[in-house]
mmCIF file of C-alpha atoms in Angstrom:
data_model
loop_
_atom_site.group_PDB
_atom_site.id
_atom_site.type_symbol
_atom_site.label_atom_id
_atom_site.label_comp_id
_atom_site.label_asym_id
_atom_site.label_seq_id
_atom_site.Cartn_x
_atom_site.Cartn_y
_atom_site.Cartn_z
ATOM 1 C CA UNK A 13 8.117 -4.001 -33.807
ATOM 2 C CA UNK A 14 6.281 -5.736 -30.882
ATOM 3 C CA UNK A 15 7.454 -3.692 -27.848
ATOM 4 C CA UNK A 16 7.671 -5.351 -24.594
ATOM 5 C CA UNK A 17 4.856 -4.939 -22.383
ATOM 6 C CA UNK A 18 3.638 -6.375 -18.655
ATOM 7 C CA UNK A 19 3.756 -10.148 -17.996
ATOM 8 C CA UNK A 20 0.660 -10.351 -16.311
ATOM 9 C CA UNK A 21 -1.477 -12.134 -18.829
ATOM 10 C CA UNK A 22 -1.298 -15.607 -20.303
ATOM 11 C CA UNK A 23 1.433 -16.128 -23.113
ATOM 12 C CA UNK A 24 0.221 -15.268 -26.468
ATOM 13 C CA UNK A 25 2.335 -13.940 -29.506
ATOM 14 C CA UNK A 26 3.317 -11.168 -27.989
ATOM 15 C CA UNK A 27 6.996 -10.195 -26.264
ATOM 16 C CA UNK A 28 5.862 -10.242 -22.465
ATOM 17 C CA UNK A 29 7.504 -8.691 -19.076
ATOM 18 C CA UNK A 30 8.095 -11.757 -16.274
ATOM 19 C CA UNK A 31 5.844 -10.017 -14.250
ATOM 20 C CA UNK A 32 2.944 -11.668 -12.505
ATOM 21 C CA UNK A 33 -0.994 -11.842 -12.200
ATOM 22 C CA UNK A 34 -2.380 -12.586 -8.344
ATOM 23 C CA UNK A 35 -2.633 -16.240 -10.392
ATOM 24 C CA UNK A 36 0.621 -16.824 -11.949
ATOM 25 C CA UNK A 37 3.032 -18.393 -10.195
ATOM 26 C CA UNK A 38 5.796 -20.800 -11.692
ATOM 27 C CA UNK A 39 9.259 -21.652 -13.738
ATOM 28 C CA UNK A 40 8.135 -24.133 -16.983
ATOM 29 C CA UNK A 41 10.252 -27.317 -17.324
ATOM 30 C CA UNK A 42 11.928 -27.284 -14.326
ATOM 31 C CA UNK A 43 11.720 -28.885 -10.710
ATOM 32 C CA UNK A 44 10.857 -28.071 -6.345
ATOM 33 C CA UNK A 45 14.293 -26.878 -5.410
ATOM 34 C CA UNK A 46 15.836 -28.523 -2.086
ATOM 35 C CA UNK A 47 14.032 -26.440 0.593
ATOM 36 C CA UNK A 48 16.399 -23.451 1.252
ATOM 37 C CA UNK A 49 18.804 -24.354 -1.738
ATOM 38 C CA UNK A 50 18.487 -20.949 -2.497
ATOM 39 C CA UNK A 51 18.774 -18.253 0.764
ATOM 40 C CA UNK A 52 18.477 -15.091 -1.233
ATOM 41 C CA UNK A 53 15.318 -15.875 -2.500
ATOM 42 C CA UNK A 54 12.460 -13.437 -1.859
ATOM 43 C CA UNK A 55 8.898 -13.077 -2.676
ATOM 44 C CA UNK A 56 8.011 -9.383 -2.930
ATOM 45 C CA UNK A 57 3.729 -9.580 -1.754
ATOM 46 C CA UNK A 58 1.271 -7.370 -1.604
ATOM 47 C CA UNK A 59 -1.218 -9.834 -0.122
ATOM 48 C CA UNK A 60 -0.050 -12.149 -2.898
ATOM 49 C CA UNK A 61 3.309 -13.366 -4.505
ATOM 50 C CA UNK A 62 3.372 -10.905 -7.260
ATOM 51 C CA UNK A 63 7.572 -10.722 -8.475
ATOM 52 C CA UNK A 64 10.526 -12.369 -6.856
ATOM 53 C CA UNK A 65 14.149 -10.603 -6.096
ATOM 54 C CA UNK A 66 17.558 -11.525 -4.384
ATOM 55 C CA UNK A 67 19.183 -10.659 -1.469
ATOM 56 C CA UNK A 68 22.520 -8.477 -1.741
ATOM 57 C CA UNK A 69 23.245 -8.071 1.891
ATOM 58 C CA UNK A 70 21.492 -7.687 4.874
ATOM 59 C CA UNK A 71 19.529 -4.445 3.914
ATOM 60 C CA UNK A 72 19.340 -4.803 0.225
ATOM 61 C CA UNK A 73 17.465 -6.806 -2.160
ATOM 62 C CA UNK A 74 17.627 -6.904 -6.282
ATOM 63 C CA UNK A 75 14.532 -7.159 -8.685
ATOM 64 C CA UNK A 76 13.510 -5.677 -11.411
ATOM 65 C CA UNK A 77 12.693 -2.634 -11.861
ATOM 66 C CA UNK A 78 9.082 -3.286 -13.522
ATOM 67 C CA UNK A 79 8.316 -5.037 -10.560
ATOM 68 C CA UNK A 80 7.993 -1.651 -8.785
ATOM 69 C CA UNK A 81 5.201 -1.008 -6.356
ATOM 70 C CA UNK A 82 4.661 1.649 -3.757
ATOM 71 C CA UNK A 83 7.280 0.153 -0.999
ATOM 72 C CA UNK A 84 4.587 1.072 1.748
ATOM 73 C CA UNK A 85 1.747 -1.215 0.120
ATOM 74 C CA UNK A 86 4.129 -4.367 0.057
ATOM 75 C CA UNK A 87 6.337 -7.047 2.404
ATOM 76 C CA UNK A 88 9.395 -8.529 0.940
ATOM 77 C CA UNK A 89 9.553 -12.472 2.746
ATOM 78 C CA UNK A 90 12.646 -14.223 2.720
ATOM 79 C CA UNK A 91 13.305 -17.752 3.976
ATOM 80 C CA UNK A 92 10.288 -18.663 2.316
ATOM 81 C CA UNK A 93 9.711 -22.407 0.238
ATOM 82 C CA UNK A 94 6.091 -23.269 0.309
ATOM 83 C CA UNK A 95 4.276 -19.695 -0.444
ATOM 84 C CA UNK A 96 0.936 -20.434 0.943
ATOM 85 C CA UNK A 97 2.268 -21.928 4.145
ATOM 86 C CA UNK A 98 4.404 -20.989 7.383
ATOM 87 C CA UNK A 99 6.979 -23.110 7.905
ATOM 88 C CA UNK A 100 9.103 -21.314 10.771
ATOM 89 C CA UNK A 101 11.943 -20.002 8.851
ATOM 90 C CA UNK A 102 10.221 -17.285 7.122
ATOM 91 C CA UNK A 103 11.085 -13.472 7.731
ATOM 92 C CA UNK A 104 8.601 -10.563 7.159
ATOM 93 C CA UNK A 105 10.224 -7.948 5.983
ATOM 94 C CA UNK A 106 9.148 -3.899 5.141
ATOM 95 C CA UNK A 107 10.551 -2.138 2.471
ATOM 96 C CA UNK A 108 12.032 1.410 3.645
ATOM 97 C CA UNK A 109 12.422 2.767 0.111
ATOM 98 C CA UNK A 110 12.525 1.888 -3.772
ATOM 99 C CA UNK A 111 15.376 3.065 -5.789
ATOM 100 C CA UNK A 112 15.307 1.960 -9.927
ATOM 101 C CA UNK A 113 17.355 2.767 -12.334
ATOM 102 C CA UNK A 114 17.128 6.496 -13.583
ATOM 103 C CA UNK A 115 17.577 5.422 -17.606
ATOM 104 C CA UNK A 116 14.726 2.467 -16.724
ATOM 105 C CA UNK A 117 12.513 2.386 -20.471
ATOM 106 C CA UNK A 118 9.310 0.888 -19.718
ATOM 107 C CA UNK A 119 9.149 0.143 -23.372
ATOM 108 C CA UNK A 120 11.666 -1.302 -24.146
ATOM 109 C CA UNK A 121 12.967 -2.717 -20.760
ATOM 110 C CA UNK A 122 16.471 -1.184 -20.891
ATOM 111 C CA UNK A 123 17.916 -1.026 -17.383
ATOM 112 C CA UNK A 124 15.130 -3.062 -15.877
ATOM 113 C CA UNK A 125 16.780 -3.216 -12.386
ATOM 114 C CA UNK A 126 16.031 -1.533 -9.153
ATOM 115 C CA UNK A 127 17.439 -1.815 -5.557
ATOM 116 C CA UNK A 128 14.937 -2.335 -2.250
ATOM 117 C CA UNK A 129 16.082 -1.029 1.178
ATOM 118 C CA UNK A 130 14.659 -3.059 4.022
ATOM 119 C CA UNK A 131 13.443 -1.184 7.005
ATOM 120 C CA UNK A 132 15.295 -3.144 9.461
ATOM 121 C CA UNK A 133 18.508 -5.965 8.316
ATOM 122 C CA UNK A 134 17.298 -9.625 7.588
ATOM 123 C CA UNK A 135 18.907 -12.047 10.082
ATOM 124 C CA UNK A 136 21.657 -13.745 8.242
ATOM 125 C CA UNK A 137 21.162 -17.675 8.940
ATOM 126 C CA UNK A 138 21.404 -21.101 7.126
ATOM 127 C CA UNK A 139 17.982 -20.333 5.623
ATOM 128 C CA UNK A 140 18.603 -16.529 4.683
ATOM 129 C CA UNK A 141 21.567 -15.492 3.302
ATOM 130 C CA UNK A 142 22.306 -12.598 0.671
ATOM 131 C CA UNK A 143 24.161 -13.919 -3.103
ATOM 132 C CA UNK A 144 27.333 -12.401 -4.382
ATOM 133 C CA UNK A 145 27.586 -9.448 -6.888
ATOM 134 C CA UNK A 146 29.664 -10.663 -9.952
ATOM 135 C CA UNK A 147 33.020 -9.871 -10.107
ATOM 136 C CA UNK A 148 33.306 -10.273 -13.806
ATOM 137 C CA UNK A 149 30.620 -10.828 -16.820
ATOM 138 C CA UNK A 150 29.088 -14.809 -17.601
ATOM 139 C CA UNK A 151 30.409 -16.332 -20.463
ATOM 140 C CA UNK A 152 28.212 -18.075 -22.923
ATOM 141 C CA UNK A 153 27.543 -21.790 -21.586
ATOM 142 C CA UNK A 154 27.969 -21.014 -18.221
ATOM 143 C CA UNK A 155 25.188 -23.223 -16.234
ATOM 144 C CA UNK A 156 22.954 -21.005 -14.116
ATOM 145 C CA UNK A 157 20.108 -21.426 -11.762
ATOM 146 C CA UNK A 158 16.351 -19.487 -11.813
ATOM 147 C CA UNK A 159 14.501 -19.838 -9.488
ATOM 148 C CA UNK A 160 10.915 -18.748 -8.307
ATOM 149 C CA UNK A 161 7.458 -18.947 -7.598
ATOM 150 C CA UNK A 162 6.179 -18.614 -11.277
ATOM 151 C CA UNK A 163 4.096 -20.215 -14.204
ATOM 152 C CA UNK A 164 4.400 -23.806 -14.929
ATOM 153 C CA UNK A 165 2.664 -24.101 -18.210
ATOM 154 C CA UNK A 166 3.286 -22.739 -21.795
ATOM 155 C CA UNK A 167 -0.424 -22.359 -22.093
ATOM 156 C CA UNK A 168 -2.518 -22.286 -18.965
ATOM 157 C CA UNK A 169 -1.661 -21.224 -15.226
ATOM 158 C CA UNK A 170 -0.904 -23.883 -12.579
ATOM 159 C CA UNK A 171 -0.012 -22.525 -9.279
ATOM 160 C CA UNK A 172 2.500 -25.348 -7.245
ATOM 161 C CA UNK A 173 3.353 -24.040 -3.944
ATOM 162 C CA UNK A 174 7.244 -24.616 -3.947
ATOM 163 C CA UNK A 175 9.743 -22.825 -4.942
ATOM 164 C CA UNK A 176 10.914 -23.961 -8.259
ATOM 165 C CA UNK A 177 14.501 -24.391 -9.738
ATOM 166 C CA UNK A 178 15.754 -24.491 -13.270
ATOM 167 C CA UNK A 179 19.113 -25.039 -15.155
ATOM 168 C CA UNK A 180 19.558 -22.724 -18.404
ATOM 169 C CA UNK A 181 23.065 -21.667 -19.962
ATOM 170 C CA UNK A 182 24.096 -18.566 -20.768
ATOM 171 C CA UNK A 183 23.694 -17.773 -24.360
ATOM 172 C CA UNK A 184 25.613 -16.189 -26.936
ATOM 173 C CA UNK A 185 25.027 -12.381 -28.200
ATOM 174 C CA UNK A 186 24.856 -13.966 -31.683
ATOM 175 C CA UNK A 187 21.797 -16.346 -30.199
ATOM 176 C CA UNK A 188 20.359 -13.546 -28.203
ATOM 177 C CA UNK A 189 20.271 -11.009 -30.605
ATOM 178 C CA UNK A 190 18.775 -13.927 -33.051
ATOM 179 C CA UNK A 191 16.023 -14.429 -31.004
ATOM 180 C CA UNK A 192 15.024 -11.095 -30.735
ATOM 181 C CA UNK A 193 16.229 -8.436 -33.347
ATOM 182 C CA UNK A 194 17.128 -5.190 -32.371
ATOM 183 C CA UNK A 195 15.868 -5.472 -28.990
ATOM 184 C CA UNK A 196 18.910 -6.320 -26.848
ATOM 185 C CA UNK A 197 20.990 -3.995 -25.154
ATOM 186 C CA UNK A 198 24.316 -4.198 -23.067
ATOM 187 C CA UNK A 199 22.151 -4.869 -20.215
ATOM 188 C CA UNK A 200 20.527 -7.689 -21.365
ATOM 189 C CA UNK A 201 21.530 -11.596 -21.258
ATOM 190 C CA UNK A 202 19.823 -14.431 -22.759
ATOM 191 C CA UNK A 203 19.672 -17.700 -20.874
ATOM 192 C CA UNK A 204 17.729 -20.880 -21.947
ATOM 193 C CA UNK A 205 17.278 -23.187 -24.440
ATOM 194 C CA UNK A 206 16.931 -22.334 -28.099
ATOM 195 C CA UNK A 207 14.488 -25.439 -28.582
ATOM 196 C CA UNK A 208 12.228 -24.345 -25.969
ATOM 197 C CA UNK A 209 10.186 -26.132 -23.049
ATOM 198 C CA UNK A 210 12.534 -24.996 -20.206
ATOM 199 C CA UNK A 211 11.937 -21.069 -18.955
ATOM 200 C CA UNK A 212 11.582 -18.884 -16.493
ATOM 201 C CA UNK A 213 7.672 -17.587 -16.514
ATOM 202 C CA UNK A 214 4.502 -14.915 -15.563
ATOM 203 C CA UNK A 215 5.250 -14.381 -11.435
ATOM 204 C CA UNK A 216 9.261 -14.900 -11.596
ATOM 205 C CA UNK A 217 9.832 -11.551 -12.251
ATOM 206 C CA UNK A 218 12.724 -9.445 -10.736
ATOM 207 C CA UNK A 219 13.938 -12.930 -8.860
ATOM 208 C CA UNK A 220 17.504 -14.562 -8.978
ATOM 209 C CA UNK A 221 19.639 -16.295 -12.250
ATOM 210 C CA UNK A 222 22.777 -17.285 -10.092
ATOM 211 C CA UNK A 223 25.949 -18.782 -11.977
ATOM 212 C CA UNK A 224 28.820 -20.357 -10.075
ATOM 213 C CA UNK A 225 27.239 -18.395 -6.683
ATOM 214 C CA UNK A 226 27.127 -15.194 -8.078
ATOM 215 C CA UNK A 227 23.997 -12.965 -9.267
ATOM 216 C CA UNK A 228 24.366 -12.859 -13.237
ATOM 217 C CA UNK A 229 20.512 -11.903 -13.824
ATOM 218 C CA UNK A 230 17.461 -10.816 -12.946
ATOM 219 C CA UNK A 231 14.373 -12.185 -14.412
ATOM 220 C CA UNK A 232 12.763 -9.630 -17.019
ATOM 221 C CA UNK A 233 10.945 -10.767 -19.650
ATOM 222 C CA UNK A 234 10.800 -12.868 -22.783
ATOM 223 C CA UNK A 235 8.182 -13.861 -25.667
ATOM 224 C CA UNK A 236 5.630 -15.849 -24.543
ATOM 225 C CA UNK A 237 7.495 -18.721 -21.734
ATOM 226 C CA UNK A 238 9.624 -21.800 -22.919
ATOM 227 C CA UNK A 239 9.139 -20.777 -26.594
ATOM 228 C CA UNK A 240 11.306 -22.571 -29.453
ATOM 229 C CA UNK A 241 13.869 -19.927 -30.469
ATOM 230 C CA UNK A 242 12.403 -17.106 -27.541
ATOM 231 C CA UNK A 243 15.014 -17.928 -25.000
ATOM 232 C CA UNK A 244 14.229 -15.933 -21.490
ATOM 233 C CA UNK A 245 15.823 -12.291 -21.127
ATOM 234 C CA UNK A 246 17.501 -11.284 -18.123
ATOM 235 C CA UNK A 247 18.989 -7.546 -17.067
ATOM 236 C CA UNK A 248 22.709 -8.381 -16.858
ATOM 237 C CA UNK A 249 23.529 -7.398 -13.693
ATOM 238 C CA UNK A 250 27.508 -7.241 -14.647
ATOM 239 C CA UNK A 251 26.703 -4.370 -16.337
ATOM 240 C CA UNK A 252 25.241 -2.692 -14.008
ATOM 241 C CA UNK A 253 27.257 -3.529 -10.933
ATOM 242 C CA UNK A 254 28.899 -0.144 -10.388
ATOM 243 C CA UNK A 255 25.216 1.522 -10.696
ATOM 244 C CA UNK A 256 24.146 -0.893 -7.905
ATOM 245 C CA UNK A 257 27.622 0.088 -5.863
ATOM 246 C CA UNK A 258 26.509 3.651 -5.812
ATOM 247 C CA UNK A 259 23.107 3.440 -4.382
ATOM 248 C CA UNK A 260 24.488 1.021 -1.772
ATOM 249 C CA UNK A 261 26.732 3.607 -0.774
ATOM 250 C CA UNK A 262 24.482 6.842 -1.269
ATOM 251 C CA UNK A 263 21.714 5.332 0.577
ATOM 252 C CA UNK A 264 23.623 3.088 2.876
#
């Protein structure tokens, strides 16, 4: 079995993490989202775009937990649409402290989730604004939203500067567990397209899917990007909501 492994290197034949290269940077298939369409949008940099993640509340942001990087080396920017340029609504953010899952496989990619305490709270405004928790678990053929500042291509890198969008549907455990034998847990979703050329991609790591307003996944990884019958993976977050209820309140 082909274990999961980091997302920084063009697709191949190999299962690869959504994690990103100083070069990758875009969603395949889909389009430039309306400017601000999407508030809790972050980029997590460390002099470069290198995962995205989603704002909880006004301290907290989501991403994935194999997007981890020592909190003092890195900025988490919200507000943000073009990546390379300021536009005025951006905030600069430090990160106060790291918290991933404790049962977070590496290998495997079980639990891939982990929570990001801002130094200071974001200002709330009509360009930065956190995305619910889910109150209940997405059913399959729900419509959902990715969103990001990752890979473009299949088969090459292409770095656009806007954020980019994408519709994918929630699919079933039958099609999920199809796609990938033996390698999906409880904490895993599939969304995408079972004939391929629409996926999230290298550099959208840890950043938002959002169904009917509410954060349903976190990008995590997948094999190769926009592959026929190799939907993308997400960490459910449903299933790890009361996890993510703790730390809020431990480390409030």
């Amino acid at each position: 079995m082909i274990l999961p492994s980091p997302r920084g290197t063009a697709a191949g034949t190999h299962i690869w993490v959504k994690a990103a290269a100083p070069a990758d940077d875009r969603i395949v298939g889909g389009y430039q989202c309306e400017a601000h369409s999407q508030p809790w949008q972050v980029s997590l940099n460390v002099g470069y775009h290198f995962c995205g993640g989603s704002l909880i509340n006004d301290r907290w942001i989501v991403s994935a937990a194999h997007c981890w990087q020592n909190p003092f080396s890195q900025i988490a920017i919200l507000g943000d649409h073009h990546i390379w340029m300021q536009e005025g609504p951006e905030q600069y953010m430090s990160v106060d402290a790291i918290y991933w899952h404790e049962r977070y496989d590496y290998q495997t990619l079980d639990y891939d989730i982990m929570l990001m305490k801002l130094a200071h709270p974001v200002t709330v405004n009509q360009h930065v604004q956190p995305v619910a928790l889910p109150e209940a678990c997405p059913a399959p053929g729900d419509m959902c939203t990715v969103s990001g500042w990752g890979n473009i291509y299949t088969d090459q890198v292409f770095n656009p500067f806007y954020l980019q969008c994408l519709e994918v549907p929630i699919l079933s455990n039958k099609d999920c567990e199809g796609s990938y034998p033996g390698r999906i847990t409880d904490r895993m979703v599939c969304a995408g397209y079972l004939e391929g050329g629409k996926d999230s991609c290298q550099g959208d790591s840890g950043g938002p899917l959002v169904c009917n307003g509410e954060l349903h996944g976190v990008v995590s990884w997948g094999q190769g990007c926009a592959q026929p019958n190799y939907p993308g993976v997400y960490t459910k977050v449903c299933s790890l909501t009361p996890w993510i209820n703790d730390i809020l309140s431990t480390y409030a």
